[in-house]
Backbone as CSV, one residue per row, in Angstrom:
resi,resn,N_x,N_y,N_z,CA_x,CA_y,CA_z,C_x,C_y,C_z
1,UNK,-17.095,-5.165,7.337,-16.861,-4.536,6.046,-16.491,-3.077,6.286
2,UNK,-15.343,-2.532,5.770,-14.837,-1.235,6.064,-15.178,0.062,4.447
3,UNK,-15.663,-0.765,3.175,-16.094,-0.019,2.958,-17.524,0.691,3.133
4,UNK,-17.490,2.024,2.795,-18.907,2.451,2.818,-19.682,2.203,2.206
5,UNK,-21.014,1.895,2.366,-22.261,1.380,1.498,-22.406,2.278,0.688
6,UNK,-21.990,3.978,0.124,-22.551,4.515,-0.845,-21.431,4.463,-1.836
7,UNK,-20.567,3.662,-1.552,-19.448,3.254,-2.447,-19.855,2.144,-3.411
8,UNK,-19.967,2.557,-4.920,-20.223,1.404,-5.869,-19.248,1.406,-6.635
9,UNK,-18.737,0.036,-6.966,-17.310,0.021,-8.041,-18.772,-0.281,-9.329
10,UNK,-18.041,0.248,-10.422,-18.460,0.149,-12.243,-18.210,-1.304,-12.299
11,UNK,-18.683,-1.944,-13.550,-18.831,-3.153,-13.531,-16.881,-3.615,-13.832
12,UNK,-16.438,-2.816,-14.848,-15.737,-2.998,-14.805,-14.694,-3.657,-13.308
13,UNK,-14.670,-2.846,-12.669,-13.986,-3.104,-11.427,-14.113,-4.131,-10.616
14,UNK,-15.673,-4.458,-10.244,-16.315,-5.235,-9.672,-15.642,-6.719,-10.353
15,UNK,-15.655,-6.919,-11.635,-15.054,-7.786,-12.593,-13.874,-7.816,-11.999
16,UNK,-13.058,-6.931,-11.672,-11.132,-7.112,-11.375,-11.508,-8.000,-9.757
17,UNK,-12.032,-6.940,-9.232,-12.105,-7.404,-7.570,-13.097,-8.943,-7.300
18,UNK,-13.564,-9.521,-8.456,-14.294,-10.976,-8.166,-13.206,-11.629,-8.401
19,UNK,-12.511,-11.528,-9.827,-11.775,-12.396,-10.061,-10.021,-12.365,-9.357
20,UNK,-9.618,-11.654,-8.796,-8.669,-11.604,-7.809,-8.915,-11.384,-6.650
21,UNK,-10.173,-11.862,-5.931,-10.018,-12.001,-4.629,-9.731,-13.343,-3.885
22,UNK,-9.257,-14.121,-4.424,-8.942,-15.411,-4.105,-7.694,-15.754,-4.340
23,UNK,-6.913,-14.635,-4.576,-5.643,-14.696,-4.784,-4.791,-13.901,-3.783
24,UNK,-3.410,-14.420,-3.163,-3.298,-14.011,-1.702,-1.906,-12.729,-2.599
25,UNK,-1.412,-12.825,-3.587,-0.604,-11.884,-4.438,-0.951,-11.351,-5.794
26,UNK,-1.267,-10.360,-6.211,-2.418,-9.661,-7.537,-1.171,-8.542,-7.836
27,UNK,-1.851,-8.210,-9.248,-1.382,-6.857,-10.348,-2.545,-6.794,-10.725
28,UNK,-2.616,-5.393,-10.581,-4.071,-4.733,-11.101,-3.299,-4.148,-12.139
29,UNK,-3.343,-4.325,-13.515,-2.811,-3.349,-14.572,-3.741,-2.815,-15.744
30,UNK,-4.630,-2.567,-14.800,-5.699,-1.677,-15.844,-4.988,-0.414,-16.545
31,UNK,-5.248,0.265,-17.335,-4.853,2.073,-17.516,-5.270,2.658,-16.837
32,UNK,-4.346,4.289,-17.057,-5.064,5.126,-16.030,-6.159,5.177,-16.017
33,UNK,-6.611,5.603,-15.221,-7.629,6.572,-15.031,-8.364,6.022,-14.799
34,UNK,-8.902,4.443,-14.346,-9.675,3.804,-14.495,-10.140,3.141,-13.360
35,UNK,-9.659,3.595,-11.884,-9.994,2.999,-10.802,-8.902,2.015,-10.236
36,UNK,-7.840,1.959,-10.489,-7.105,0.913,-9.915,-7.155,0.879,-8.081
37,UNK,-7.034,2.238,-7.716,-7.030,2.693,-6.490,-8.283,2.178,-5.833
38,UNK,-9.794,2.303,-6.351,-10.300,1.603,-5.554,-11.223,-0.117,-5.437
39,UNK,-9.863,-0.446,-6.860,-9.978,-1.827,-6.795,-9.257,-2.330,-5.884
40,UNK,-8.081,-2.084,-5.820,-7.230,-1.955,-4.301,-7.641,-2.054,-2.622
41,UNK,-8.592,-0.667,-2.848,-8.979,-0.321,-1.746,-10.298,-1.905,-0.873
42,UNK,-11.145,-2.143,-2.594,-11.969,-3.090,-2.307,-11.452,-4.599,-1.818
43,UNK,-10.107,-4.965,-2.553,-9.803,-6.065,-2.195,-9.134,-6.119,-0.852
44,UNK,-8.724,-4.714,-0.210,-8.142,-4.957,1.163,-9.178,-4.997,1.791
45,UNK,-10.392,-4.364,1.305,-11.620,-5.019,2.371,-11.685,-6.468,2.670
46,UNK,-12.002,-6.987,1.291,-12.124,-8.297,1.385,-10.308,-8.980,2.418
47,UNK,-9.599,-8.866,1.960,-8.347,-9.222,3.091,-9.276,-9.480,4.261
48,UNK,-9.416,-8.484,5.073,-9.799,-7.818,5.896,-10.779,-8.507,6.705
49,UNK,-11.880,-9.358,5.508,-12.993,-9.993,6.575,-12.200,-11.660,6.581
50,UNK,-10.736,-11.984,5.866,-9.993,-13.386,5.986,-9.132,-13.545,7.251
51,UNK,-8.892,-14.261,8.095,-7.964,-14.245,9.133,-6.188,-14.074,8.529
52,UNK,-6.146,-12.914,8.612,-4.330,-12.892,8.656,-3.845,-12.142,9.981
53,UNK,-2.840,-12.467,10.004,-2.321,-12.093,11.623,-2.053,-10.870,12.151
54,UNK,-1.631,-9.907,11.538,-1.439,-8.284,11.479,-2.412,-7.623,10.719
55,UNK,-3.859,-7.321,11.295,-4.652,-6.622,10.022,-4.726,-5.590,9.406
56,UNK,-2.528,-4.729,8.986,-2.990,-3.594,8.756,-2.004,-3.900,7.452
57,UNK,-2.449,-2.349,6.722,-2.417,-2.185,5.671,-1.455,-1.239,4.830
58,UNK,-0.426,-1.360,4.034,0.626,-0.619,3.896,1.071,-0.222,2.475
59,UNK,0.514,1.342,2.460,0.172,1.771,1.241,1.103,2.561,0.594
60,UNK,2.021,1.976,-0.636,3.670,2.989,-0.716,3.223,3.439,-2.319
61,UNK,3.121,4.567,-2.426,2.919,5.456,-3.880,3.667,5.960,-3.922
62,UNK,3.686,7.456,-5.198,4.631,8.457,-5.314,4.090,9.428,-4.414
63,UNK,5.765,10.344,-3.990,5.660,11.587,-3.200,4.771,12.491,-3.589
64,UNK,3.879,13.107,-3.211,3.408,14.510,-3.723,1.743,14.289,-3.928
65,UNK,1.371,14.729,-4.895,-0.293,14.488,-5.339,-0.575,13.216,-5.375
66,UNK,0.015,12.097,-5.264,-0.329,10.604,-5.179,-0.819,10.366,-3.412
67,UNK,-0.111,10.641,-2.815,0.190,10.644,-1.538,-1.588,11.167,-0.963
68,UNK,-1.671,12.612,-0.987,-2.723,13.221,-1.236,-3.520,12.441,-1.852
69,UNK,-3.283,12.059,-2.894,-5.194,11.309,-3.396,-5.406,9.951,-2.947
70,UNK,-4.707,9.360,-2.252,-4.961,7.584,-1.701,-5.471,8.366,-0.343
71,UNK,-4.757,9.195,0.433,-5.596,9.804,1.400,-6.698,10.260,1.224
72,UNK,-7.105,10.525,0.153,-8.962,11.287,0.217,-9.798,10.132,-0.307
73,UNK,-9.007,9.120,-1.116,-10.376,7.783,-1.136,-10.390,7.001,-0.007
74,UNK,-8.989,6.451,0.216,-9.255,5.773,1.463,-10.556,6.488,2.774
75,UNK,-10.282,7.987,3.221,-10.733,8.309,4.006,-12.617,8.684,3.287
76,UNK,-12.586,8.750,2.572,-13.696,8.921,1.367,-14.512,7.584,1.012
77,UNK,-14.102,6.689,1.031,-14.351,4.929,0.639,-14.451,4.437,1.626
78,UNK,-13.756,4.383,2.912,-13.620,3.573,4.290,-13.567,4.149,5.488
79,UNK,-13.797,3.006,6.599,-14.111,3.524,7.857,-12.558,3.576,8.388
80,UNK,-11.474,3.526,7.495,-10.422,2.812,7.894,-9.542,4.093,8.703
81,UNK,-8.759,3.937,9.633,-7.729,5.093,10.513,-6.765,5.234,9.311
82,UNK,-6.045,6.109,9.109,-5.379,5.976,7.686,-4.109,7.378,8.240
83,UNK,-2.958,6.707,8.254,-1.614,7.598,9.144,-0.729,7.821,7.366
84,UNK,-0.972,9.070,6.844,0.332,9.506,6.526,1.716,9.749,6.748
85,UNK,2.602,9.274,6.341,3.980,9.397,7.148,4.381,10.929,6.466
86,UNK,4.919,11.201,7.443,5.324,12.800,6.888,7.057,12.767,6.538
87,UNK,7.157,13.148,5.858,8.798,12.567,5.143,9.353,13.656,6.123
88,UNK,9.430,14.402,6.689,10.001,15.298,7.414,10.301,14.895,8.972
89,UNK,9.177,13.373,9.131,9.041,12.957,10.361,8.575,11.855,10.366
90,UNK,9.325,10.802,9.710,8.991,9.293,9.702,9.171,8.804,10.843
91,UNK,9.841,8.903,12.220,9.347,8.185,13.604,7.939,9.101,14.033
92,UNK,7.934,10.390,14.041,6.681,10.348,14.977,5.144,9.796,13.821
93,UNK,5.470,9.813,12.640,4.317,9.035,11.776,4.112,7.713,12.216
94,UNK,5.398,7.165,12.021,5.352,5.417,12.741,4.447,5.852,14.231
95,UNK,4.791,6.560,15.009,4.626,6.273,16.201,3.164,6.683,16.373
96,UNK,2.534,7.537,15.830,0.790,7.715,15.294,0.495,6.533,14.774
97,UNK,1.194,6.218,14.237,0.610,4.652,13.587,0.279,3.601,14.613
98,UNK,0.958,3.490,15.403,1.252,2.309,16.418,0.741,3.093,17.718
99,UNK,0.272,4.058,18.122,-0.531,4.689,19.209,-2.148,4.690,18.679
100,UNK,-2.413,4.813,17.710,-3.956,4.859,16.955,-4.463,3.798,16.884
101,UNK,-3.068,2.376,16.415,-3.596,1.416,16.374,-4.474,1.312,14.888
102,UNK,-3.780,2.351,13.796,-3.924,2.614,12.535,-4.263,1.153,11.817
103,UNK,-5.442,1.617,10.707,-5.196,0.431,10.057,-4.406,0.649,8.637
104,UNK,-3.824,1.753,8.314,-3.308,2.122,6.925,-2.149,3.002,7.125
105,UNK,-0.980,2.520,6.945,0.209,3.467,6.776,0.514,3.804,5.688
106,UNK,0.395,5.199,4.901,0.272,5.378,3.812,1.270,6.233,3.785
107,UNK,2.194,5.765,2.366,3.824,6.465,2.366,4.189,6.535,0.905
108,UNK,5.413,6.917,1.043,5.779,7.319,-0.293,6.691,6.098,-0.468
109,UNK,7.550,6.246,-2.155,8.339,4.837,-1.989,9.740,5.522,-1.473
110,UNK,10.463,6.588,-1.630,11.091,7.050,-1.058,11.698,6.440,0.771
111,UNK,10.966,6.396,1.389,10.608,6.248,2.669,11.493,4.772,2.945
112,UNK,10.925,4.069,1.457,11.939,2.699,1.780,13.704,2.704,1.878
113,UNK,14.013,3.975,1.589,15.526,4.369,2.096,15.846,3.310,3.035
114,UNK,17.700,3.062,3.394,17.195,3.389,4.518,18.079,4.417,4.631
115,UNK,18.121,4.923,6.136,18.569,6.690,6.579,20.397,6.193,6.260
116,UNK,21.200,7.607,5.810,22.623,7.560,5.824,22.844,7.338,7.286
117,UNK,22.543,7.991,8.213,23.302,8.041,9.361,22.856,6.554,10.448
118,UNK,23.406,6.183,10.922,23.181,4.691,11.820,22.281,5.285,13.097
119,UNK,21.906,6.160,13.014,21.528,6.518,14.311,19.616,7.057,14.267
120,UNK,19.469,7.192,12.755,18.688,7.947,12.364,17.667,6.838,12.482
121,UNK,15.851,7.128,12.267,15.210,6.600,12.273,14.766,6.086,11.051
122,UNK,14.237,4.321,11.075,14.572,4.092,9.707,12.717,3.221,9.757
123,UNK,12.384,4.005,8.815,10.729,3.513,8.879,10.668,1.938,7.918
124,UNK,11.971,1.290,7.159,12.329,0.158,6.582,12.529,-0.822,7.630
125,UNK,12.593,-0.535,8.534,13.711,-1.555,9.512,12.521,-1.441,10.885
126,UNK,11.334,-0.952,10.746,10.186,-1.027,11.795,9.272,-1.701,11.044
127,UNK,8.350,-1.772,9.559,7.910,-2.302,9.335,8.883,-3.997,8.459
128,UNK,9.795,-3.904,8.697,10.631,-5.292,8.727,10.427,-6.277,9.853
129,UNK,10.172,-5.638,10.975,9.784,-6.194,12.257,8.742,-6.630,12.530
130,UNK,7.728,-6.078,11.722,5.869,-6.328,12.104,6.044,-7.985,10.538
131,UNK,4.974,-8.412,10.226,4.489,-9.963,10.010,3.120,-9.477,9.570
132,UNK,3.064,-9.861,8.192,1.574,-9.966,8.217,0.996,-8.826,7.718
133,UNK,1.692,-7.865,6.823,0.959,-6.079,5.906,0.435,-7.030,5.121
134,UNK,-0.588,-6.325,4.392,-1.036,-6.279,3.060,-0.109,-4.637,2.634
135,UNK,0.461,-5.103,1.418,1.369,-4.469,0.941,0.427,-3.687,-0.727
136,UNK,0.351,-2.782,-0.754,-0.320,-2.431,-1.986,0.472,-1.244,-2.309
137,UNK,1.336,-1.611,-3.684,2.451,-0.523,-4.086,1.599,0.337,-5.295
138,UNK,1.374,1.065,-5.352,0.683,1.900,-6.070,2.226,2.534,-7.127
139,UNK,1.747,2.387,-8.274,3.003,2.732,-9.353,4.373,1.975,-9.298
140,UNK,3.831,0.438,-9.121,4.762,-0.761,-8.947,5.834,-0.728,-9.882
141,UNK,5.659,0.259,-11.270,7.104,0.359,-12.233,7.690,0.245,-11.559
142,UNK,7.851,1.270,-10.087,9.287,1.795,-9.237,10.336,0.501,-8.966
143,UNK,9.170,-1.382,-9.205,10.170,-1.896,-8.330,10.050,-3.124,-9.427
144,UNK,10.128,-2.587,-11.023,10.203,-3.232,-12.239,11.438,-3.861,-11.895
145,UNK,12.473,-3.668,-11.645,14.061,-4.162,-12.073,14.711,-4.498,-10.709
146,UNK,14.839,-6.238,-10.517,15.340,-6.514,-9.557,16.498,-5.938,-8.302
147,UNK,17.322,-5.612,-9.160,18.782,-4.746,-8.562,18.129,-3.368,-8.289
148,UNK,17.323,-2.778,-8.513,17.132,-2.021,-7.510,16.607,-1.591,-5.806
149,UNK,17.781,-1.140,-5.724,17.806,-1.107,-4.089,16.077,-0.898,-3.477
150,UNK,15.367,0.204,-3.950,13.784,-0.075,-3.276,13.085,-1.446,-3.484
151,UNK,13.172,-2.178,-4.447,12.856,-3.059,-4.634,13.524,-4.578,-3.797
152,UNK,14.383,-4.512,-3.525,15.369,-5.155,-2.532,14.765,-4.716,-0.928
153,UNK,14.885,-3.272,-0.701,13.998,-3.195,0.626,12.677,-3.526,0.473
154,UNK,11.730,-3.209,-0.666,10.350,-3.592,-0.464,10.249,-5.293,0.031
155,UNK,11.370,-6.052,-0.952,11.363,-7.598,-0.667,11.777,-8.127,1.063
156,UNK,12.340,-6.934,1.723,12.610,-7.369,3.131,10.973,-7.532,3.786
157,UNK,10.354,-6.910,3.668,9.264,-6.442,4.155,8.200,-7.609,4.614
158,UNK,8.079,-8.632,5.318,7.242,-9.876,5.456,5.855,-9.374,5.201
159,UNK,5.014,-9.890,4.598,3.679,-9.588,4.029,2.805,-11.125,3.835
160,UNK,1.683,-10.743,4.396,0.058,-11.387,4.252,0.313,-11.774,3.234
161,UNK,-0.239,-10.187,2.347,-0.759,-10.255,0.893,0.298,-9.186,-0.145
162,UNK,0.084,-9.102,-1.243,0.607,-7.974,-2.321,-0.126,-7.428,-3.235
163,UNK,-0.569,-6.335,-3.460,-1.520,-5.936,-4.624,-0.210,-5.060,-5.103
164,UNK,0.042,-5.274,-6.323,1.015,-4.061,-7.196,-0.428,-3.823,-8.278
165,UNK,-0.071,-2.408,-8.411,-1.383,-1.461,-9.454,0.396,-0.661,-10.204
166,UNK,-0.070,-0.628,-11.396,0.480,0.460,-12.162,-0.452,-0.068,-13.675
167,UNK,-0.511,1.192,-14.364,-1.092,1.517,-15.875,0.168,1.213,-16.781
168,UNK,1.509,1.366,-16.467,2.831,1.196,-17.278,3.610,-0.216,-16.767
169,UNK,2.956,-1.085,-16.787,3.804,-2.327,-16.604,4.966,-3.045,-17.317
170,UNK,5.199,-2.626,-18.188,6.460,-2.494,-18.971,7.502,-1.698,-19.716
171,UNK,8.594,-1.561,-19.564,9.058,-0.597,-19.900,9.783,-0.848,-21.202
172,UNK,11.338,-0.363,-21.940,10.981,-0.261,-23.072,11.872,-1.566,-23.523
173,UNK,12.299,-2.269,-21.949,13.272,-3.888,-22.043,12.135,-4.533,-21.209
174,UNK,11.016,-5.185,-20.948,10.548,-5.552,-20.248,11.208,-6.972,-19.845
């Protein structure tokens, strides 16, 4: 078990994480403010004690203060290694990732680019190669509408499991 014992989910939560842990693809669409993040966090525990073949974990939010706050629960909630990709330096992030032997690559959705230049390093086209993430998209609107291109790379991506969390699950054509 990777969370910490002084970690208690509200009943509420506890309620989300019983009744979708037996499910190998979930939407958490609670409202804000309400813990989605570490209903998330709880059900990749549970992943975690099931046999899947790659046991790591791949966490794509928004750029900026999102980024920042999945880093302070994760590291706050769990025993878990937890690699920010630094948008300034998506190979040497990958490559902390895969030297640590990380269990959490935590990124922006941005990141699912892939690079203009053919030569450039493309952090889409390394985790395309690995088998087996738990994929947890934090502000899943981003990949509401099929034809969009992130949403097209997120679908390359071979995955375990899927948790999508967003508070705005529909927009104003759902």
């Amino acid at each position: 078990v990777m969370l910490r014992p002084e970690i208690e989910l509200f009943d509420h939560q506890d309620l989300c994480v019983g009744k979708l842990r037996v499910q190998p693809n979930i939407a958490i669409l609670d409202d804000m403010g309400v813990g989605k993040t570490l209903e998330a966090i709880a059900i990749d525990d549970i992943r975690r004690q099931q046999s899947w073949p790659w046991k790591k974990t791949l966490v794509i939010t928004l750029n900026g203060p999102m980024t920042t706050q999945w880093a302070s629960v994760l590291r706050r909630a769990t025993y878990l290694k937890v690699v920010v990709v630094d948008a300034k330096d998506k190979r040497g992030s990958w490559e902390e990732f895969i030297a640590l032997d990380a269990d959490v690559l935590l990124t922006h959705w941005e990141s699912l680019w892939k690079p203009r230049s053919p030569n450039a390093f493309s952090l889409l086209e390394q985790l395309c190669k690995k088998s087996g993430l738990h994929v947890i998209a934090d502000e899943a609107q981003k990949i509401m509408h099929r034809a969009n291109q992130v949403t097209k790379n997120l679908k390359k991506i071979p995955t375990a499991y899927k948790t999508g969390l967003t508070g705005t699950p529909t927009s104003g054509r759902p």
